[in-house]
């Protein structure tokens, strides 16, 4: 668990690859959301090497530091394309759900699929679903709370 200005950030790693990350003091809260086959494997939590170093760099203002950390999560081929598209949204910028769908090679009408991928994202903020905003305005939802999403976006815009 790593301290951040918006609360603790827990990380879970398997074989050097980040499989879960989230703003919680209890990594078990994330582990229960993992697919059963992954939950049954040995996972490391806490200060987990490069992922932890990237978080420190990100907090110090190098807002692209999280991009270098390998992350993996399960999902359909469409969901995987959406996660790849999310990782391609540069720090300090935002997209709408419809724009995210387009970045993933889907029609703009697949905005709901984009929203679902964000809601099911297990590797926040490394897969930066906080950079997706509703086209109608506002911040929309965020699994770890809107104040965390607001802080992440403000931090990235200041850097």
PDB file of C-alpha atoms in Angstrom:
ATOM      1  CA  UNK A   1       0.000   0.000   0.000  1.00  0.00           C
ATOM      2  CA  UNK A   2       1.363   3.383  -1.035  1.00  0.00           C
ATOM      3  CA  UNK A   3       0.279   6.698   0.483  1.00  0.00           C
ATOM      4  CA  UNK A   4      -1.159   9.296  -1.917  1.00  0.00           C
ATOM      5  CA  UNK A   5      -2.860  12.666  -1.333  1.00  0.00           C
ATOM      6  CA  UNK A   6      -6.241  10.972  -1.911  1.00  0.00           C
ATOM      7  CA  UNK A   7      -5.660   7.925   0.258  1.00  0.00           C
ATOM      8  CA  UNK A   8      -3.753   4.666   0.097  1.00  0.00           C
ATOM      9  CA  UNK A   9      -3.118   3.014  -3.267  1.00  0.00           C
ATOM     10  CA  UNK A  10      -2.889  -0.779  -3.098  1.00  0.00           C
ATOM     11  CA  UNK A  11      -1.116  -2.801  -5.791  1.00  0.00           C
ATOM     12  CA  UNK A  12      -1.242  -6.527  -6.592  1.00  0.00           C
ATOM     13  CA  UNK A  13       1.387  -8.079  -8.857  1.00  0.00           C
ATOM     14  CA  UNK A  14       1.768 -11.534 -10.379  1.00  0.00           C
ATOM     15  CA  UNK A  15       5.076 -12.437 -12.041  1.00  0.00           C
ATOM     16  CA  UNK A  16       6.079  -8.766 -12.331  1.00  0.00           C
ATOM     17  CA  UNK A  17       2.800  -7.730 -14.004  1.00  0.00           C
ATOM     18  CA  UNK A  18       0.260  -5.502 -12.294  1.00  0.00           C
ATOM     19  CA  UNK A  19      -3.094  -7.318 -12.049  1.00  0.00           C
ATOM     20  CA  UNK A  20      -4.913  -4.986  -9.652  1.00  0.00           C
ATOM     21  CA  UNK A  21      -4.487  -1.453  -8.371  1.00  0.00           C
ATOM     22  CA  UNK A  22      -6.880   0.764  -6.519  1.00  0.00           C
ATOM     23  CA  UNK A  23      -7.381   3.413  -3.889  1.00  0.00           C
ATOM     24  CA  UNK A  24      -7.959   1.197  -0.862  1.00  0.00           C
ATOM     25  CA  UNK A  25      -6.045   0.315   2.298  1.00  0.00           C
ATOM     26  CA  UNK A  26      -7.058  -3.336   1.930  1.00  0.00           C
ATOM     27  CA  UNK A  27      -5.679  -5.199  -1.117  1.00  0.00           C
ATOM     28  CA  UNK A  28      -8.223  -7.951  -0.408  1.00  0.00           C
ATOM     29  CA  UNK A  29     -10.960  -5.575  -1.604  1.00  0.00           C
ATOM     30  CA  UNK A  30      -9.329  -5.726  -5.033  1.00  0.00           C
ATOM     31  CA  UNK A  31      -8.435  -9.403  -4.913  1.00  0.00           C
ATOM     32  CA  UNK A  32     -12.075 -10.452  -4.580  1.00  0.00           C
ATOM     33  CA  UNK A  33     -12.841  -8.676  -7.881  1.00  0.00           C
ATOM     34  CA  UNK A  34     -10.221 -10.712  -9.762  1.00  0.00           C
ATOM     35  CA  UNK A  35     -11.255 -13.737 -11.825  1.00  0.00           C
ATOM     36  CA  UNK A  36     -11.133 -16.915  -9.710  1.00  0.00           C
ATOM     37  CA  UNK A  37      -8.160 -18.511 -11.535  1.00  0.00           C
ATOM     38  CA  UNK A  38      -6.082 -15.403 -10.822  1.00  0.00           C
ATOM     39  CA  UNK A  39      -7.253 -15.164  -7.206  1.00  0.00           C
ATOM     40  CA  UNK A  40      -5.963 -18.695  -6.635  1.00  0.00           C
ATOM     41  CA  UNK A  41      -2.407 -17.788  -7.760  1.00  0.00           C
ATOM     42  CA  UNK A  42       0.237 -16.257  -5.505  1.00  0.00           C
ATOM     43  CA  UNK A  43       0.025 -12.461  -5.682  1.00  0.00           C
ATOM     44  CA  UNK A  44       2.403  -9.903  -4.169  1.00  0.00           C
ATOM     45  CA  UNK A  45       1.011  -6.787  -2.531  1.00  0.00           C
ATOM     46  CA  UNK A  46       2.541  -3.620  -1.177  1.00  0.00           C
ATOM     47  CA  UNK A  47       5.671  -1.881  -2.441  1.00  0.00           C
ATOM     48  CA  UNK A  48       6.064  -3.927  -5.606  1.00  0.00           C
ATOM     49  CA  UNK A  49       9.139  -2.683  -7.418  1.00  0.00           C
ATOM     50  CA  UNK A  50       8.723  -0.666 -10.592  1.00  0.00           C
ATOM     51  CA  UNK A  51       4.975  -0.192 -10.132  1.00  0.00           C
ATOM     52  CA  UNK A  52       5.601   1.483  -6.776  1.00  0.00           C
ATOM     53  CA  UNK A  53       8.437   3.569  -8.219  1.00  0.00           C
ATOM     54  CA  UNK A  54       6.156   4.696 -11.058  1.00  0.00           C
ATOM     55  CA  UNK A  55       3.534   5.800  -8.505  1.00  0.00           C
ATOM     56  CA  UNK A  56       6.156   7.887  -6.668  1.00  0.00           C
ATOM     57  CA  UNK A  57       7.238   9.478  -9.960  1.00  0.00           C
ATOM     58  CA  UNK A  58       3.618  10.158 -10.929  1.00  0.00           C
ATOM     59  CA  UNK A  59       2.963  11.860  -7.605  1.00  0.00           C
ATOM     60  CA  UNK A  60       6.147  13.917  -8.096  1.00  0.00           C
ATOM     61  CA  UNK A  61       4.729  15.289 -11.344  1.00  0.00           C
ATOM     62  CA  UNK A  62       5.993  12.853 -14.006  1.00  0.00           C
ATOM     63  CA  UNK A  63       2.429  12.132 -15.047  1.00  0.00           C
ATOM     64  CA  UNK A  64       3.344   9.641 -17.772  1.00  0.00           C
ATOM     65  CA  UNK A  65       5.274   7.381 -15.352  1.00  0.00           C
ATOM     66  CA  UNK A  66       2.383   4.921 -14.927  1.00  0.00           C
ATOM     67  CA  UNK A  67       2.403   4.193 -18.674  1.00  0.00           C
ATOM     68  CA  UNK A  68       5.562   2.070 -18.489  1.00  0.00           C
ATOM     69  CA  UNK A  69       4.177  -0.447 -15.995  1.00  0.00           C
ATOM     70  CA  UNK A  70       2.885  -3.667 -17.585  1.00  0.00           C
ATOM     71  CA  UNK A  71      -0.715  -4.353 -16.579  1.00  0.00           C
ATOM     72  CA  UNK A  72      -2.987  -7.244 -17.386  1.00  0.00           C
ATOM     73  CA  UNK A  73      -6.651  -7.938 -16.821  1.00  0.00           C
ATOM     74  CA  UNK A  74      -9.078 -10.415 -18.249  1.00  0.00           C
ATOM     75  CA  UNK A  75     -11.888  -9.637 -20.647  1.00  0.00           C
ATOM     76  CA  UNK A  76     -13.298 -10.212 -24.089  1.00  0.00           C
ATOM     77  CA  UNK A  77     -11.336  -9.078 -27.157  1.00  0.00           C
ATOM     78  CA  UNK A  78     -13.530  -5.957 -27.290  1.00  0.00           C
ATOM     79  CA  UNK A  79     -12.841  -5.223 -23.613  1.00  0.00           C
ATOM     80  CA  UNK A  80      -9.099  -5.675 -24.233  1.00  0.00           C
ATOM     81  CA  UNK A  81      -9.239  -3.164 -27.104  1.00  0.00           C
ATOM     82  CA  UNK A  82     -10.998  -0.711 -24.805  1.00  0.00           C
ATOM     83  CA  UNK A  83      -8.325  -1.149 -22.125  1.00  0.00           C
ATOM     84  CA  UNK A  84      -5.591  -0.613 -24.731  1.00  0.00           C
ATOM     85  CA  UNK A  85      -7.387   2.509 -25.930  1.00  0.00           C
ATOM     86  CA  UNK A  86      -7.615   3.747 -22.332  1.00  0.00           C
ATOM     87  CA  UNK A  87      -3.878   3.337 -21.892  1.00  0.00           C
ATOM     88  CA  UNK A  88      -3.333   5.421 -25.025  1.00  0.00           C
ATOM     89  CA  UNK A  89      -5.175   8.454 -23.602  1.00  0.00           C
ATOM     90  CA  UNK A  90      -2.291  10.792 -22.686  1.00  0.00           C
ATOM     91  CA  UNK A  91      -1.995  12.028 -19.124  1.00  0.00           C
ATOM     92  CA  UNK A  92      -3.390  15.518 -18.803  1.00  0.00           C
ATOM     93  CA  UNK A  93      -6.104  14.927 -21.409  1.00  0.00           C
ATOM     94  CA  UNK A  94      -9.613  13.502 -21.316  1.00  0.00           C
ATOM     95  CA  UNK A  95     -11.958  11.774 -23.745  1.00  0.00           C
ATOM     96  CA  UNK A  96     -15.652  11.026 -23.761  1.00  0.00           C
ATOM     97  CA  UNK A  97     -16.999   7.482 -23.597  1.00  0.00           C
ATOM     98  CA  UNK A  98     -17.945   7.720 -27.296  1.00  0.00           C
ATOM     99  CA  UNK A  99     -14.415   8.901 -28.178  1.00  0.00           C
ATOM    100  CA  UNK A 100     -12.945   6.011 -26.183  1.00  0.00           C
ATOM    101  CA  UNK A 101     -15.121   3.593 -28.142  1.00  0.00           C
ATOM    102  CA  UNK A 102     -13.819   5.095 -31.400  1.00  0.00           C
ATOM    103  CA  UNK A 103     -10.201   4.862 -30.208  1.00  0.00           C
ATOM    104  CA  UNK A 104     -10.841   1.141 -29.670  1.00  0.00           C
ATOM    105  CA  UNK A 105     -12.141   0.758 -33.235  1.00  0.00           C
ATOM    106  CA  UNK A 106     -15.793   0.613 -32.208  1.00  0.00           C
ATOM    107  CA  UNK A 107     -18.633   2.880 -33.318  1.00  0.00           C
ATOM    108  CA  UNK A 108     -19.416   5.953 -31.197  1.00  0.00           C
ATOM    109  CA  UNK A 109     -22.640   4.210 -30.242  1.00  0.00           C
ATOM    110  CA  UNK A 110     -20.548   1.736 -28.221  1.00  0.00           C
ATOM    111  CA  UNK A 111     -20.176   4.366 -25.497  1.00  0.00           C
ATOM    112  CA  UNK A 112     -21.993   2.027 -23.067  1.00  0.00           C
ATOM    113  CA  UNK A 113     -19.395  -0.693 -23.703  1.00  0.00           C
ATOM    114  CA  UNK A 114     -16.687   1.890 -22.993  1.00  0.00           C
ATOM    115  CA  UNK A 115     -18.431   2.863 -19.768  1.00  0.00           C
ATOM    116  CA  UNK A 116     -18.716  -0.771 -18.740  1.00  0.00           C
ATOM    117  CA  UNK A 117     -14.986  -1.317 -19.352  1.00  0.00           C
ATOM    118  CA  UNK A 118     -14.215   1.677 -17.156  1.00  0.00           C
ATOM    119  CA  UNK A 119     -16.524   0.417 -14.413  1.00  0.00           C
ATOM    120  CA  UNK A 120     -14.870  -3.016 -14.459  1.00  0.00           C
ATOM    121  CA  UNK A 121     -11.283  -1.712 -14.674  1.00  0.00           C
ATOM    122  CA  UNK A 122      -9.196  -3.452 -12.008  1.00  0.00           C
ATOM    123  CA  UNK A 123      -5.957  -1.549 -12.615  1.00  0.00           C
ATOM    124  CA  UNK A 124      -6.759   2.091 -11.789  1.00  0.00           C
ATOM    125  CA  UNK A 125      -5.023   4.522 -12.267  1.00  0.00           C
ATOM    126  CA  UNK A 126      -2.552   2.602 -14.501  1.00  0.00           C
ATOM    127  CA  UNK A 127      -5.385   1.934 -16.946  1.00  0.00           C
ATOM    128  CA  UNK A 128      -6.610   5.517 -16.648  1.00  0.00           C
ATOM    129  CA  UNK A 129     -10.397   5.326 -16.659  1.00  0.00           C
ATOM    130  CA  UNK A 130     -10.336   8.578 -14.675  1.00  0.00           C
ATOM    131  CA  UNK A 131      -9.537  10.330 -17.988  1.00  0.00           C
ATOM    132  CA  UNK A 132     -12.962   9.446 -19.423  1.00  0.00           C
ATOM    133  CA  UNK A 133     -15.746  11.963 -18.899  1.00  0.00           C
ATOM    134  CA  UNK A 134     -19.395  12.018 -19.970  1.00  0.00           C
ATOM    135  CA  UNK A 135     -20.070  14.095 -23.078  1.00  0.00           C
ATOM    136  CA  UNK A 136     -22.946  15.704 -21.186  1.00  0.00           C
ATOM    137  CA  UNK A 137     -20.521  17.333 -18.736  1.00  0.00           C
ATOM    138  CA  UNK A 138     -19.378  16.666 -15.201  1.00  0.00           C
ATOM    139  CA  UNK A 139     -17.074  13.938 -13.972  1.00  0.00           C
ATOM    140  CA  UNK A 140     -19.311  10.904 -14.175  1.00  0.00           C
ATOM    141  CA  UNK A 141     -18.655   8.007 -11.849  1.00  0.00           C
ATOM    142  CA  UNK A 142     -15.453   6.498 -10.551  1.00  0.00           C
ATOM    143  CA  UNK A 143     -15.156   3.253  -8.598  1.00  0.00           C
ATOM    144  CA  UNK A 144     -13.048   4.934  -5.899  1.00  0.00           C
ATOM    145  CA  UNK A 145     -15.226   8.061  -5.712  1.00  0.00           C
ATOM    146  CA  UNK A 146     -15.554  11.253  -7.687  1.00  0.00           C
ATOM    147  CA  UNK A 147     -13.191  13.214  -5.377  1.00  0.00           C
ATOM    148  CA  UNK A 148     -10.369  10.788  -6.279  1.00  0.00           C
ATOM    149  CA  UNK A 149     -11.140  11.196 -10.002  1.00  0.00           C
ATOM    150  CA  UNK A 150     -11.197  14.987  -9.619  1.00  0.00           C
ATOM    151  CA  UNK A 151      -7.844  14.954  -7.803  1.00  0.00           C
ATOM    152  CA  UNK A 152      -6.203  12.740 -10.450  1.00  0.00           C
ATOM    153  CA  UNK A 153      -7.380  14.989 -13.277  1.00  0.00           C
ATOM    154  CA  UNK A 154      -6.322  18.154 -11.425  1.00  0.00           C
ATOM    155  CA  UNK A 155      -2.904  16.637 -10.616  1.00  0.00           C
ATOM    156  CA  UNK A 156      -2.348  15.733 -14.263  1.00  0.00           C
ATOM    157  CA  UNK A 157      -3.459  19.155 -15.515  1.00  0.00           C
ATOM    158  CA  UNK A 158      -1.063  20.925 -13.110  1.00  0.00           C
ATOM    159  CA  UNK A 159       1.974  18.902 -14.179  1.00  0.00           C
TER     160      UNK A 159
END
